[in-house]
Short mmCIF file of C-alpha atoms and ligand atoms in Angstrom, two decimals:
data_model
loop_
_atom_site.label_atom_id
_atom_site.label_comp_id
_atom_site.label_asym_id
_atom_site.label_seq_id
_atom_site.Cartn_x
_atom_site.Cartn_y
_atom_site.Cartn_z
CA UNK A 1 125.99 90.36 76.27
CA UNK A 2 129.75 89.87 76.11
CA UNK A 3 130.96 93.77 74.03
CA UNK A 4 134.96 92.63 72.86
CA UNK A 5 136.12 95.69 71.18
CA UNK A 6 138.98 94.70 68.87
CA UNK A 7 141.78 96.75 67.29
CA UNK A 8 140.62 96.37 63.43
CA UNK A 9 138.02 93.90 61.33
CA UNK A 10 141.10 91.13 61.33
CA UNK A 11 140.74 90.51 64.82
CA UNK A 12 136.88 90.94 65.09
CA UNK A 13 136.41 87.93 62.27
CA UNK A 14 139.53 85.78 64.45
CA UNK A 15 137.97 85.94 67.63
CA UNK A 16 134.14 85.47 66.25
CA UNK A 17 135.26 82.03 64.03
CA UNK A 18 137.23 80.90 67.10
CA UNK A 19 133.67 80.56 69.05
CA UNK A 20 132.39 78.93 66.04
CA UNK A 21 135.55 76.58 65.62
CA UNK A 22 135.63 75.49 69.23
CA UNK A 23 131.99 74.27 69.16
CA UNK A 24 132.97 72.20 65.83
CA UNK A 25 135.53 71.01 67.84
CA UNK A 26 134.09 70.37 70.89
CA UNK A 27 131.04 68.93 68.54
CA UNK A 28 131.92 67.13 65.36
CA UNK A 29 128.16 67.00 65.00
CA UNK A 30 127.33 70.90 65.86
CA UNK A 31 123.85 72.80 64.05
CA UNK A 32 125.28 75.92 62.95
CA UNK A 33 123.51 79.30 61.88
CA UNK A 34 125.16 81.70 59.60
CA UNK A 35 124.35 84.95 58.36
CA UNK A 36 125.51 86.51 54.92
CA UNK A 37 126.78 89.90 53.88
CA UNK A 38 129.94 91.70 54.61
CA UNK A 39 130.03 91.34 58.03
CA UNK A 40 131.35 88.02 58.47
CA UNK A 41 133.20 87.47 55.39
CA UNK A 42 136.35 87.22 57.69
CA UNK A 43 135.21 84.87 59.55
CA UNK A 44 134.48 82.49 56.87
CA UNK A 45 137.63 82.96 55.45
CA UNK A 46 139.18 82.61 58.69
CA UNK A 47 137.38 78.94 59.29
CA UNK A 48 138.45 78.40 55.67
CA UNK A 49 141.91 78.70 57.31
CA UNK A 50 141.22 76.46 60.05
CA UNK A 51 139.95 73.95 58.02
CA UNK A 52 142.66 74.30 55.12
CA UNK A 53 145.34 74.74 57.74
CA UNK A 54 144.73 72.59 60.54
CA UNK A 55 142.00 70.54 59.81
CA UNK A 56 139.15 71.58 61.06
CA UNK A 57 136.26 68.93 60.44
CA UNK A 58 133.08 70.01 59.28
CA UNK A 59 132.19 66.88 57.95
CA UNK A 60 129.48 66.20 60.68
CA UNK A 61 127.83 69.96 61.04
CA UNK A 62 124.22 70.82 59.58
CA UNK A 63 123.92 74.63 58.79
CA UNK A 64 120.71 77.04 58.41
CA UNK A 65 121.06 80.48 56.94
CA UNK A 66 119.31 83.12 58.64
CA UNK A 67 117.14 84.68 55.45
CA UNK A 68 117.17 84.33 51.16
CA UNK A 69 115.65 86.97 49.09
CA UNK A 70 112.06 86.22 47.96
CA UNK A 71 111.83 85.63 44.13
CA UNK A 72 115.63 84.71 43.93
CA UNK A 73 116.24 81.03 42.80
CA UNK A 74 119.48 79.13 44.49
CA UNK A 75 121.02 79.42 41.67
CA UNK A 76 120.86 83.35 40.91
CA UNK A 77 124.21 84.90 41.69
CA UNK A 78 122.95 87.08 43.95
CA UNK A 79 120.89 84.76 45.82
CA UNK A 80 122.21 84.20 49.50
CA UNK A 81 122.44 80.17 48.30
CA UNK A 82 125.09 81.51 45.81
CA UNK A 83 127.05 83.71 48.63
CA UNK A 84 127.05 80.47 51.04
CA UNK A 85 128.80 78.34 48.29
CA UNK A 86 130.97 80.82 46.64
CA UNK A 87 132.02 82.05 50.09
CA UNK A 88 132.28 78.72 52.76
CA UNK A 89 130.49 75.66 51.77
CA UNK A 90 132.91 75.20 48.46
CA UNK A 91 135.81 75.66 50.57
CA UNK A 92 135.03 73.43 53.41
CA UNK A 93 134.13 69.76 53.63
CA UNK A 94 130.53 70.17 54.42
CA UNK A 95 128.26 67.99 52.75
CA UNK A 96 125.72 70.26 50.82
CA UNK A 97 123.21 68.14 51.89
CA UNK A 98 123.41 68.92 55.36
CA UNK A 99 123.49 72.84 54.41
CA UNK A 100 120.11 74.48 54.36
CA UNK A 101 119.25 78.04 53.26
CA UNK A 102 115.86 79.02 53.07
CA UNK A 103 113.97 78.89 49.52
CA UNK A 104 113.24 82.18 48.24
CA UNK A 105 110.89 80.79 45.36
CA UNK A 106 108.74 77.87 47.04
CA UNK A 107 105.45 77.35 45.92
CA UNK A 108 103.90 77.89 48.91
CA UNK A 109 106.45 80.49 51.35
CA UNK A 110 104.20 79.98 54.33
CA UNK A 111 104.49 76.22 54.59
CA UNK A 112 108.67 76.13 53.62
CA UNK A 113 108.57 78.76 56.07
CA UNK A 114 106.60 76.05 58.85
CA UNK A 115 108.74 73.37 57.12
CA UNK A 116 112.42 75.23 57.93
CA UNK A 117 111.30 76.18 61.53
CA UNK A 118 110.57 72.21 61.94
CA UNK A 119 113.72 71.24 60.51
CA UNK A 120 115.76 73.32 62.75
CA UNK A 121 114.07 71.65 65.95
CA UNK A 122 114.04 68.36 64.42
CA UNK A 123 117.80 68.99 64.39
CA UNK A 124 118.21 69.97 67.82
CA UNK A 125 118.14 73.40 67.23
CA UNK A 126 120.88 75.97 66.57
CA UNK A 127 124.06 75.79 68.86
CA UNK A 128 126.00 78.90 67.38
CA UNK A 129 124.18 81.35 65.28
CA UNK A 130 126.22 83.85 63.42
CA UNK A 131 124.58 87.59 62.87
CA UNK A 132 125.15 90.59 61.36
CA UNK A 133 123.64 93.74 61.56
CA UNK A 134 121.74 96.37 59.54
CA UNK A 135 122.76 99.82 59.69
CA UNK A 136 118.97 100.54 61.17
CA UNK A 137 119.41 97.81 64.14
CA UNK A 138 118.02 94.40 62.12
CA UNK A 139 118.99 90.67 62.47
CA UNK A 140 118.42 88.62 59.54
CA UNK A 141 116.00 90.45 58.10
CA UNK A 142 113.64 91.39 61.30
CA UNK A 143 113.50 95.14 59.77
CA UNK A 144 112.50 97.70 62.86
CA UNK A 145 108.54 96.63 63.92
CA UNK A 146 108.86 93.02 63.12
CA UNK A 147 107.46 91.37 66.93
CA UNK A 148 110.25 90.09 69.11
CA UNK A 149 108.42 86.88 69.04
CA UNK A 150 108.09 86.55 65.23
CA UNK A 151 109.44 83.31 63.65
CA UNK A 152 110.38 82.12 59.82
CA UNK A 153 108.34 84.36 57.39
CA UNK A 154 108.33 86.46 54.26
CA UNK A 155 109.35 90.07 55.53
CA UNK A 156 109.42 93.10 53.16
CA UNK A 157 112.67 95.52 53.54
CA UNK A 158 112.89 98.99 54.21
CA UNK A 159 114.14 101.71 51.95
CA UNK A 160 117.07 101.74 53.86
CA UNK A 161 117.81 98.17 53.74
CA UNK A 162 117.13 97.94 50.37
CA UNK A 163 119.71 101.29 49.96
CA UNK A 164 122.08 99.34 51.96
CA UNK A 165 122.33 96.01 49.40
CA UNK A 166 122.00 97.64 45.98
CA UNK A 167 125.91 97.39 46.36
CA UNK A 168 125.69 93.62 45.48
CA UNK A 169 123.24 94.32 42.11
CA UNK A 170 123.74 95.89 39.26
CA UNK A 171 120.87 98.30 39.26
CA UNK A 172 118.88 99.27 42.43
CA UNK A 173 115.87 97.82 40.73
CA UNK A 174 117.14 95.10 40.73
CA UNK A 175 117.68 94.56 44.68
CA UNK A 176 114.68 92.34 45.86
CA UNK A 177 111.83 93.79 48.07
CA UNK A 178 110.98 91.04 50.35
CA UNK A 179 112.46 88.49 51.96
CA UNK A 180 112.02 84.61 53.73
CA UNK A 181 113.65 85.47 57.24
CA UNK A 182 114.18 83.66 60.50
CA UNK A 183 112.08 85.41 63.03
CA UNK A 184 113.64 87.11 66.31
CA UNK A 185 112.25 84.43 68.58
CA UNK A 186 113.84 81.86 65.87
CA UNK A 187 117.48 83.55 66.67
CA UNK A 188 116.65 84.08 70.43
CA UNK A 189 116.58 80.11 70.83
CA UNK A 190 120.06 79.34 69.40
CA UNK A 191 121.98 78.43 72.23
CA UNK A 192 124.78 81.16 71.81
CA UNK A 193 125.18 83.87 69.30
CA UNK A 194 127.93 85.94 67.83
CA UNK A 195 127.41 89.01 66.40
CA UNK A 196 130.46 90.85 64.20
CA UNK A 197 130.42 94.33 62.97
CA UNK A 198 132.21 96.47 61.25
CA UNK A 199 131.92 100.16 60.12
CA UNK A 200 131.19 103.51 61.09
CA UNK A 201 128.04 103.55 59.72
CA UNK A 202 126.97 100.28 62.36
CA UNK A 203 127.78 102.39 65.37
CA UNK A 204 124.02 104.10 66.13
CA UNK A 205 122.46 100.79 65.82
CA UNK A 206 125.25 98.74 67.74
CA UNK A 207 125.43 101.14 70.56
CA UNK A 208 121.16 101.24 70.39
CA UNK A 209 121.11 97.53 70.26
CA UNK A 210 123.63 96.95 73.33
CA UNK A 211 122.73 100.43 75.72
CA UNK A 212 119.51 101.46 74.32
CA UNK A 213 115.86 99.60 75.08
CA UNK A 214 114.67 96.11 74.17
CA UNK A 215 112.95 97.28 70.93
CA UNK A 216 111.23 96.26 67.83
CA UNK A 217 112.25 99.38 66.36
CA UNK A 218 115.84 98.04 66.73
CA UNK A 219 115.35 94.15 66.50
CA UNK A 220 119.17 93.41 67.68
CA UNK A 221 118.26 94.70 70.74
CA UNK A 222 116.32 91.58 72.06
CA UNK A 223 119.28 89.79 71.98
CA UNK A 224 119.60 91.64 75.43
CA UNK A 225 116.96 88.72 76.70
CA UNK A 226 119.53 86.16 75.42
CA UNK A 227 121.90 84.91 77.80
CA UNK A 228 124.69 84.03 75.58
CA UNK A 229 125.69 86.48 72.97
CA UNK A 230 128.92 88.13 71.81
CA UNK A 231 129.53 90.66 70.20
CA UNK A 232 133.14 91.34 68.20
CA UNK A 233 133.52 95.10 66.77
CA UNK A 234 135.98 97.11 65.42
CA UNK A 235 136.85 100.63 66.79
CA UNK A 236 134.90 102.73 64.59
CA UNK A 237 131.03 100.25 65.01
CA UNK A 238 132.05 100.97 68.85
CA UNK A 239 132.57 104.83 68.24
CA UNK A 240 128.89 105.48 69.79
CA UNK A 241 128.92 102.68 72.84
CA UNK A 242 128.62 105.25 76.22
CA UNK A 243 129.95 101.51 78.63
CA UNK A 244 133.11 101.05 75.92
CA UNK A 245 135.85 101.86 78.97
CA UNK A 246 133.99 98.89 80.91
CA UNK A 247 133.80 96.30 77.96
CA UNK A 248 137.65 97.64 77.68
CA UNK A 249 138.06 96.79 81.26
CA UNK A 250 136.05 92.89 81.38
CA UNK A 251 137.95 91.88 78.62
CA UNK A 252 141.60 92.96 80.00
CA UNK A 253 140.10 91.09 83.61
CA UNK A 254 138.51 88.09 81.85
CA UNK A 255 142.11 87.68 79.49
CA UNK A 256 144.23 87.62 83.17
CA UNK A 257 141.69 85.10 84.45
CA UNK A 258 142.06 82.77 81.51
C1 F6R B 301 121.97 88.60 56.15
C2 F6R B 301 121.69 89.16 57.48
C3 F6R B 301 121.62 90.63 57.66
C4 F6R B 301 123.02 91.25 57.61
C5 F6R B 301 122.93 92.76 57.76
C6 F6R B 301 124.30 93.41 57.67
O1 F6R B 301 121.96 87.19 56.21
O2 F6R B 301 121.50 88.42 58.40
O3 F6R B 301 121.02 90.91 58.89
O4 F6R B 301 123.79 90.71 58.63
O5 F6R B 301 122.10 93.29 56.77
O6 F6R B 301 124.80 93.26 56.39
P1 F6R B 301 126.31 93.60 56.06
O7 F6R B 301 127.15 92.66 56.85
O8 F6R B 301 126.46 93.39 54.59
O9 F6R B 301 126.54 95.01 56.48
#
């Protein structure tokens, strides 16, 4: 794993989009993944930018969104469809047809589920997935005990997740108790990852995920087995990493090399 530690949230969304942006560029036709939440607002808005700005083209990308909540329809506000729209897709020239978010309200989960996993392979697979992380060490929604190897399914949250979201519902009630989630060995086969966090209260399961064991109890973790991630923090998500000095160091060495 490449650790960049960056001065504030600003920099950590710049530096994560401009992975994302090269591979458009380098491209036209990339398979994106992206995550929602807060994490990588900035980095949306930031390839707003690019696009707005300078023209990047995503005319020719496909996208797949890591997870949806189970029982929300596209359409609900709060439904991770929504968030994709309100937050990129409207703002960039993306056909919505090549834009694909899992359905939280098919008929029959397990065979969307089989269907979505197809579709990403029939597409090449992933080339850049974005990821966040939960404050108790997930990735989409692989919530601590979910196999390493798991693939596209429902999931049901933990307390804490659950505790984590109510922010984006009116009531706590309200906040749905199961997901449809890419699996970890879904995630593990995009061909790079970037991971951006943010936060204080990210820094046990960042530094666990990065310096602790491979672990189901902590499913960012496995992205240790993957042999191109990188991770963009601020300060305080890096408050707990014991190696900081040395990511410090690489990225000071691998800056005079470039
Ligand atoms: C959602 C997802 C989750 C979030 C995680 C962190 O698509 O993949 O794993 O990345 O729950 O959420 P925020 O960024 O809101 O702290």
């Amino acid at each position: 794993m490449e650790v960049t530690i960056c001065t504030d949230y600003a920099e950590v969304s710049r530096l994560a989009a401009g992975i994302v942006a090269d591979m458009v560029r380098a491209m036209p036709d990339a398979v994106l993944g992206f995550a929602t939440g807060s994490s990588p607002l900035g980095l949306y808005k930031e390839l707003i930018r690019l696009h707005k700005e300078e023209g990047l083209d995503f005319s020719g990308i496909t996208t797949f969104n890591l997870d949806e909540y189970y029982g929300l329809d596209g359409d609900h506000p709060q439904s991770y469809r929504s968030f994709m729209n309100e937050n990129l897709f409207n703002h960039i020239n993306v056909p919505m047809e090549q834009t694909h978010v899992p359905s939280g309200t098919a008929e029959d989960w397990l065979e969307a589920c089989e269907a979505y996993e197809d579709l990403i392979e029939d597409m090449g697979g992933i080339d850049v997935q974005v990821l966040g992380i939960g404050s108790d060490g997930h990735i989409a929604f692989n919530e601590p005990g979910s196999s390493l190897g798991s693939r596209t399914r429902r999931v049901y949250l933990t307390q804490q997740t659950i505790e984590d979201n109510a922010r984006f519902f009116e009531r706590r009630e309200d906040v749905p108790t199961s997901a449809i989630s890419m699996g970890v060995g879904t995630i593990l086969e995009a061909a790079t990852c970037v991971m951006v966090v943010s936060g204080a209260n990210k820094a046990p399961a960042l530094a666990a995920a990065i310096e602790g064991p491979v672990t189901a109890m902590n499913t960012a973790s496995a992205l240790q087995w993957h042999p191109d991630t990188w991770v963009f923090c601020d300060e305080a998500a890096a408050a707990d990493l014991e190696m900081r000095d040395y990511y410090n160091w690489i990225r000071k060495q691998r800056e005079a090399d470039s």
